[in-house]
Amino acid sequence: SQKIEQNSEALNIQEGKTATLTCNYTNYSPAYLQWYRQDPGRGPVFLLLIRENEKEKRKERLKVTFDTTLKQSLFHITASQPADSATYLCALDPSGSARQLTFGSGTQLTVLP
Amino acid sequence: SAVISQKPSRDICQRGTSLTIQCQVDSQVTMMFWYRQQPGQSLTLIATANQGSEATYESGFVIDKFPISRPNLTFSTLTVSNMSPEDSSIYLCSVEWLDRVGVTGELFFGEGSRLTVL
């Protein structure tokens, strides 16, 4: 069966460092992979989308890589700030239409001042 | 971007009762999605709602338990019927974002409705 695994433990890092979150998947061939941010009591907010033929995508302090051979995506936040503290969800999309997204369980990131 | 309003934001309900959650979008959208997020879990798609047709339910979810209405292109409701404590969860409405080219693959979410069943 399809399986998505994100960092199983909460991740704590010091302000200013780079946070790296992982998303591994098995028995799946996504065409797209997405990352969302979710704050407590709020709905998820879309951050980045990367296609299977793209190796890397950047947006401001965010960088996503997508390795379809390793079946893994890495999500980096550079120069992290306490305001980056949140739960980050990866989502796999087989078709690019967002109609069949499968979400991971998320990684809770805490950036310590 | 799309602005999605959900009501109620939270509620406490008794076992055996039903609750209807409303989702209002500030623009016309073709598809609306209803997700469930159980405590400590990720999001699970319940169903996809198209205007003018029956909702399409995912495996493990049935219309009798989660009836959905989609009367127009900006509004949908999800009812959680005959509730039990296992239905305690956050229910989220979402829409797919379209740009001038077409489908982007991105989802916009409402703030969610936190339901506690006693």
XYZ file of N, CA, C and O in Angstrom, chain B:
472
model
N -5.896 34.472 -4.972
C -6.160 33.486 -3.940
C -7.653 33.414 -3.633
O -8.416 34.288 -4.049
N -8.038 32.360 -2.945
C -9.434 32.169 -2.561
C -9.561 32.309 -1.055
O -8.703 31.867 -0.302
N -10.654 32.937 -0.627
C -10.950 33.046 0.795
C -12.088 32.080 1.098
O -13.146 32.134 0.467
N -11.850 31.193 2.053
C -12.820 30.153 2.385
C -13.254 30.329 3.835
O -12.417 30.370 4.738
N -14.554 30.419 4.044
C -15.108 30.585 5.388
C -15.850 29.323 5.775
O -16.680 28.826 5.001
N -15.559 28.818 6.957
C -16.243 27.640 7.451
C -16.995 27.978 8.731
O -16.514 28.733 9.571
N -18.177 27.368 8.873
C -18.958 27.515 10.093
C -19.531 26.157 10.478
O -19.976 25.422 9.577
N -19.562 25.795 11.750
C -18.956 26.518 12.858
C -17.451 26.286 12.911
O -16.945 25.361 12.287
N -16.754 27.120 13.643
C -15.316 26.911 13.790
C -15.048 25.768 14.770
O -14.029 25.077 14.670
N -15.939 25.607 15.722
C -15.839 24.483 16.649
C -17.203 24.215 17.260
O -18.057 25.098 17.304
N -17.386 22.984 17.703
C -18.645 22.640 18.351
C -18.437 21.391 19.207
O -17.550 20.568 18.923
N -19.250 21.298 20.230
C -19.271 20.113 21.081
C -20.649 19.499 20.945
O -21.658 20.180 21.151
N -20.687 18.235 20.583
C -21.961 17.595 20.261
C -22.151 16.325 21.081
O -21.173 15.722 21.555
N -23.385 15.932 21.200
C -23.703 14.707 21.913
C -23.728 13.530 20.942
O -24.072 13.669 19.770
N -23.369 12.396 21.448
C -23.423 11.154 20.664
C -24.818 10.961 20.075
O -25.820 11.214 20.730
N -24.868 10.534 18.830
C -26.136 10.247 18.174
C -26.757 11.419 17.424
O -27.691 11.221 16.638
N -26.234 12.600 17.628
C -26.765 13.765 16.918
C -26.014 13.979 15.617
O -25.045 13.274 15.313
N -26.476 14.946 14.828
C -25.847 15.276 13.548
C -25.483 16.747 13.531
O -26.131 17.566 14.182
N -24.449 17.074 12.800
C -24.001 18.453 12.683
C -23.688 18.759 11.230
O -23.049 17.962 10.553
N -24.133 19.923 10.773
C -23.838 20.351 9.407
C -22.814 21.472 9.420
O -22.976 22.466 10.130
N -21.767 21.288 8.636
C -20.690 22.265 8.505
C -20.859 22.975 7.170
O -21.080 22.335 6.140
N -20.747 24.294 7.206
C -20.916 25.084 5.994
C -19.570 25.590 5.491
O -18.685 25.924 6.291
N -19.440 25.685 4.178
C -18.222 26.183 3.553
C -18.606 27.176 2.463
O -19.331 26.827 1.525
N -18.132 28.403 2.603
C -18.432 29.475 1.654
C -17.124 29.963 1.036
O -16.180 30.282 1.748
N -17.086 30.041 -0.300
C -15.887 30.506 -1.010
C -16.203 31.849 -1.656
O -17.332 32.087 -2.103
N -15.198 32.719 -1.717
C -15.444 34.067 -2.236
C -15.374 34.145 -3.758
O -15.451 35.233 -4.331
N -15.211 33.017 -4.426
C -15.225 32.988 -5.884
C -15.828 31.662 -6.335
O -15.905 30.719 -5.561
N -16.227 31.619 -7.590
C -16.835 30.393 -8.106
C -15.765 29.343 -8.372
O -14.738 29.639 -9.002
N -16.009 28.149 -7.916
C -15.060 27.057 -8.101
C -15.799 25.822 -8.583
O -16.960 25.604 -8.227
N -15.124 25.019 -9.370
C -15.751 23.813 -9.900
C -15.844 22.734 -8.842
O -16.897 22.171 -8.587
N -14.707 22.445 -8.229
C -14.681 21.359 -7.264
C -14.379 21.872 -5.871
O -13.547 22.762 -5.691
N -15.057 21.289 -4.908
C -14.756 21.542 -3.499
C -14.470 20.200 -2.851
O -15.074 19.185 -3.213
N -13.534 20.206 -1.923
C -13.103 18.973 -1.278
C -13.340 19.065 0.217
O -13.138 20.123 0.822
N -13.738 17.962 0.794
C -13.890 17.878 2.250
C -12.867 16.882 2.790
O -12.798 15.734 2.335
N -12.080 17.372 3.770
C -11.051 16.555 4.396
C -11.360 16.382 5.883
O -12.012 17.227 6.502
N -10.835 15.325 6.447
C -10.889 15.114 7.885
C -9.461 15.012 8.415
O -8.595 14.378 7.791
N -9.233 15.632 9.570
C -7.931 15.536 10.221
C -8.160 15.120 11.667
O -8.555 15.929 12.510
N -7.940 13.847 11.931
C -8.122 13.345 13.285
C -6.940 13.737 14.154
O -5.845 14.035 13.627
N -7.126 13.781 15.454
C -6.067 14.254 16.356
C -4.737 13.566 16.101
O -4.650 12.339 16.092
N -3.720 14.366 15.850
C -2.379 13.839 15.621
C -2.189 13.152 14.293
O -1.127 12.580 14.044
N -3.176 13.209 13.434
C -3.109 12.515 12.143
C -3.029 13.520 10.999
O -3.184 14.725 11.192
N -2.812 12.993 9.814
C -2.779 13.868 8.655
C -4.169 14.006 8.056
O -5.151 13.499 8.590
N -4.235 14.698 6.946
C -5.508 14.949 6.295
C -5.924 13.745 5.457
O -5.117 13.175 4.730
N -7.197 13.409 5.545
C -7.760 12.330 4.750
C -8.938 12.882 3.964
O -9.835 13.499 4.539
N -8.933 12.648 2.661
C -10.011 13.139 1.810
C -11.270 12.332 2.060
O -11.252 11.104 1.966
N -12.370 13.040 2.359
C -13.662 12.386 2.558
C -14.376 12.247 1.231
O -14.814 11.167 0.833
N -14.510 13.387 0.515
C -15.268 13.375 -0.727
C -14.967 14.626 -1.532
O -14.470 15.623 -1.011
N -15.297 14.541 -2.809
C -15.189 15.662 -3.737
C -16.599 16.060 -4.147
O -17.398 15.196 -4.528
N -16.882 17.363 -4.081
C -18.229 17.847 -4.366
C -18.230 18.724 -5.607
O -17.550 19.753 -5.650
N -18.961 18.305 -6.606
C -19.179 19.094 -7.823
C -20.563 19.689 -7.783
O -21.505 19.057 -7.306
N -20.695 20.897 -8.303
C -21.998 21.523 -8.344
C -22.887 20.795 -9.340
O -22.480 20.524 -10.463
N -24.076 20.444 -8.885
C -25.043 19.829 -9.774
C -24.942 18.329 -9.906
O -25.660 17.734 -10.723
N -24.070 17.705 -9.147
C -23.968 16.242 -9.220
C -23.707 15.672 -7.834
O -23.381 16.409 -6.906
N -23.849 14.375 -7.732
C -23.591 13.719 -6.449
C -22.104 13.806 -6.100
O -21.249 13.740 -6.988
N -21.837 13.923 -4.826
C -20.440 13.930 -4.390
C -19.807 12.564 -4.614
O -20.496 11.537 -4.603
N -18.506 12.580 -4.820
C -17.745 11.342 -4.989
C -17.005 11.059 -3.697
O -16.170 11.864 -3.273
N -17.277 9.913 -3.093
C -16.723 9.581 -1.783
C -15.506 8.675 -1.921
O -15.456 7.799 -2.784
N -14.550 8.882 -1.026
C -13.359 8.044 -0.981
C -13.657 6.762 -0.204
O -14.650 6.681 0.539
N -12.777 5.811 -0.380
C -12.928 4.536 0.313
C -12.992 4.755 1.818
O -12.168 5.482 2.385
N -13.974 4.150 2.440
C -14.135 4.259 3.883
C -15.125 5.325 4.308
O -15.416 5.445 5.507
N -15.611 6.083 3.366
C -16.589 7.135 3.668
C -17.844 6.898 2.832
O -17.747 6.612 1.640
N -19.012 7.033 3.461
C -20.272 6.767 2.768
C -21.223 7.936 2.910
O -21.168 8.693 3.882
N -22.114 8.039 1.944
C -23.032 9.172 1.882
C -23.979 9.212 3.067
O -24.339 10.293 3.545
N -24.380 8.067 3.576
C -25.311 8.063 4.703
C -24.684 8.682 5.949
O -25.381 9.284 6.754
N -23.400 8.528 6.094
C -22.703 9.052 7.269
C -22.276 10.509 7.048
O -22.319 11.314 7.967
N -21.875 10.835 5.822
C -21.354 12.172 5.514
C -22.072 12.763 4.293
O -21.449 12.997 3.251
N -23.358 13.027 4.376
C -24.041 13.625 3.227
C -23.492 15.010 2.930
O -23.186 15.785 3.838
N -23.368 15.298 1.650
C -22.790 16.565 1.186
C -23.772 17.225 0.234
O -24.382 16.577 -0.600
N -23.889 18.533 0.357
C -24.661 19.302 -0.606
C -23.751 20.283 -1.320
O -22.740 20.744 -0.759
N -24.084 20.589 -2.568
C -23.313 21.568 -3.356
C -24.316 22.309 -4.227
O -24.410 22.088 -5.429
N -25.067 23.225 -3.625
C -26.154 23.868 -4.362
C -25.698 24.879 -5.417
O -26.452 25.162 -6.349
N -24.497 25.433 -5.267
C -24.004 26.401 -6.253
C -22.482 26.367 -6.272
O -21.855 25.546 -5.590
N -21.884 27.261 -7.056
C -20.435 27.203 -7.281
C -19.614 27.847 -6.165
O -18.387 27.889 -6.252
N -20.281 28.379 -5.122
C -19.529 29.018 -4.045
C -19.823 28.430 -2.668
O -19.293 28.906 -1.664
N -20.636 27.403 -2.587
C -21.104 26.943 -1.285
C -21.238 25.431 -1.254
O -21.616 24.797 -2.249
N -20.917 24.852 -0.070
C -21.107 23.422 0.134
C -21.336 23.165 1.618
O -20.930 23.973 2.468
N -22.015 22.082 1.922
C -22.163 21.656 3.310
C -21.781 20.197 3.445
O -21.955 19.400 2.510
N -21.245 19.869 4.602
C -20.936 18.495 4.988
C -21.673 18.217 6.285
O -21.554 18.989 7.237
N -22.444 17.157 6.311
C -23.129 16.764 7.537
C -22.455 15.526 8.102
O -22.168 14.580 7.358
N -22.180 15.552 9.387
C -21.671 14.369 10.080
C -22.864 13.797 10.845
O -23.382 14.443 11.759
N -23.309 12.610 10.439
C -24.560 12.059 10.949
C -24.327 11.041 12.052
O -23.299 10.363 12.091
N -25.316 10.973 12.953
C -25.287 9.957 14.006
C -23.888 9.863 14.617
O -23.240 8.820 14.583
N -23.447 10.964 15.177
C -22.049 11.085 15.599
C -21.693 10.189 16.777
O -22.516 9.939 17.675
N -20.456 9.733 16.778
C -19.873 8.997 17.894
C -18.555 9.679 18.252
O -18.057 10.507 17.479
N -17.986 9.359 19.408
C -16.709 9.983 19.791
C -15.619 9.814 18.738
O -14.733 10.677 18.629
N -15.694 8.750 17.950
C -14.693 8.526 16.907
C -14.755 9.573 15.796
O -13.820 9.692 14.993
N -15.859 10.314 15.733
C -15.989 11.370 14.727
C -15.360 12.679 15.179
O -15.331 13.651 14.416
N -14.858 12.711 16.409
C -14.173 13.914 16.900
C -12.959 14.171 16.021
O -12.062 13.321 15.915
N -12.939 15.327 15.399
C -11.915 15.590 14.393
C -12.027 17.039 13.944
O -12.944 17.756 14.333
N -11.085 17.442 13.117
C -11.192 18.712 12.413
C -11.640 18.394 10.995
O -11.048 17.527 10.330
N -12.669 19.091 10.531
C -13.180 18.902 9.181
C -12.832 20.160 8.380
O -13.120 21.281 8.800
N -12.198 19.938 7.246
C -11.677 21.041 6.442
C -12.283 21.036 5.047
O -12.371 19.984 4.399
N -12.658 22.212 4.612
C -13.130 22.417 3.249
C -11.967 22.978 2.441
O -11.182 23.795 2.955
N -11.838 22.559 1.202
C -10.777 23.112 0.374
C -11.225 23.222 -1.076
O -12.177 22.558 -1.497
N -10.527 24.083 -1.808
C -10.802 24.251 -3.232
C -9.493 24.232 -3.990
O -8.436 24.588 -3.459
N -9.582 23.848 -5.227
C -8.411 23.821 -6.091
C -8.245 25.190 -6.740
O -9.210 25.759 -7.243
N -7.014 25.683 -6.726
C -6.788 27.006 -7.287
C -6.512 26.912 -8.775
O -5.713 26.083 -9.228
N -7.202 27.764 -9.523
C -6.999 27.858 -10.959
C -6.412 29.214 -11.297
O -6.877 30.224 -10.789
N -5.371 29.244 -12.131
C -4.907 30.534 -12.614
C -5.428 30.741 -14.038
O -6.259 29.960 -14.519
N -4.932 31.750 -14.746
C -5.500 32.055 -16.063
C -5.174 30.957 -17.085
O -5.805 30.854 -18.127
N -4.193 30.112 -16.740
C -3.858 29.007 -17.634
C -4.764 27.813 -17.361
O -5.166 27.098 -18.282
N -5.068 27.619 -16.091
C -5.920 26.494 -15.745
C -5.566 25.934 -14.388
O -5.277 26.670 -13.442
N -5.543 24.624 -14.274
C -5.297 23.951 -13.004
C -3.866 24.195 -12.538
O -2.919 24.079 -13.308
N -3.724 24.546 -11.260
C -2.386 24.770 -10.703
C -1.938 23.604 -9.841
O -0.766 23.450 -9.591
N -2.893 22.817 -9.360
C -2.567 21.732 -8.454
C -2.534 22.146 -7.000
O -2.368 21.313 -6.117
N -2.708 23.427 -6.725
C -2.648 23.918 -5.352
C -4.038 23.881 -4.725
O -5.044 24.117 -5.392
N -4.054 23.618 -3.427
C -5.301 23.643 -2.684
C -5.318 24.818 -1.708
O -4.309 25.114 -1.068
N -6.473 25.480 -1.623
C -6.714 26.450 -0.568
C -7.650 25.803 0.440
O -8.633 25.153 0.062
N -7.357 26.009 1.722
C -8.152 25.403 2.781
C -8.870 26.458 3.609
O -8.370 27.576 3.794
N -10.036 26.066 4.120
C -10.676 26.857 5.146
C -9.958 26.653 6.466
O -8.998 25.873 6.569
N -10.426 27.356 7.494
C -9.767 27.279 8.791
C -10.124 26.010 9.544
O -9.508 25.684 10.547
N -11.123 25.305 9.068
C -11.486 24.049 9.701
C -12.597 24.201 10.727
O -12.820 25.280 11.281
N -13.276 23.100 10.960
C -14.327 23.022 11.985
C -13.934 21.915 12.947
O -13.893 20.738 12.557
N -13.643 22.305 14.189
C -13.191 21.327 15.195
C -14.397 20.774 15.920
O -15.119 21.503 16.596
N -14.611 19.485 15.755
C -15.799 18.833 16.292
C -15.397 17.887 17.416
O -14.503 17.050 17.235
N -16.043 18.050 18.558
C -15.835 17.145 19.693
C -17.156 16.470 20.003
O -18.174 17.139 20.199
N -17.143 15.151 20.023
C -18.350 14.383 20.293
C -18.211 13.701 21.655
O -17.254 12.947 21.889
N -19.166 13.973 22.522
C -19.103 13.409 23.874
C -19.923 12.133 23.988
O -20.902 11.948 23.269
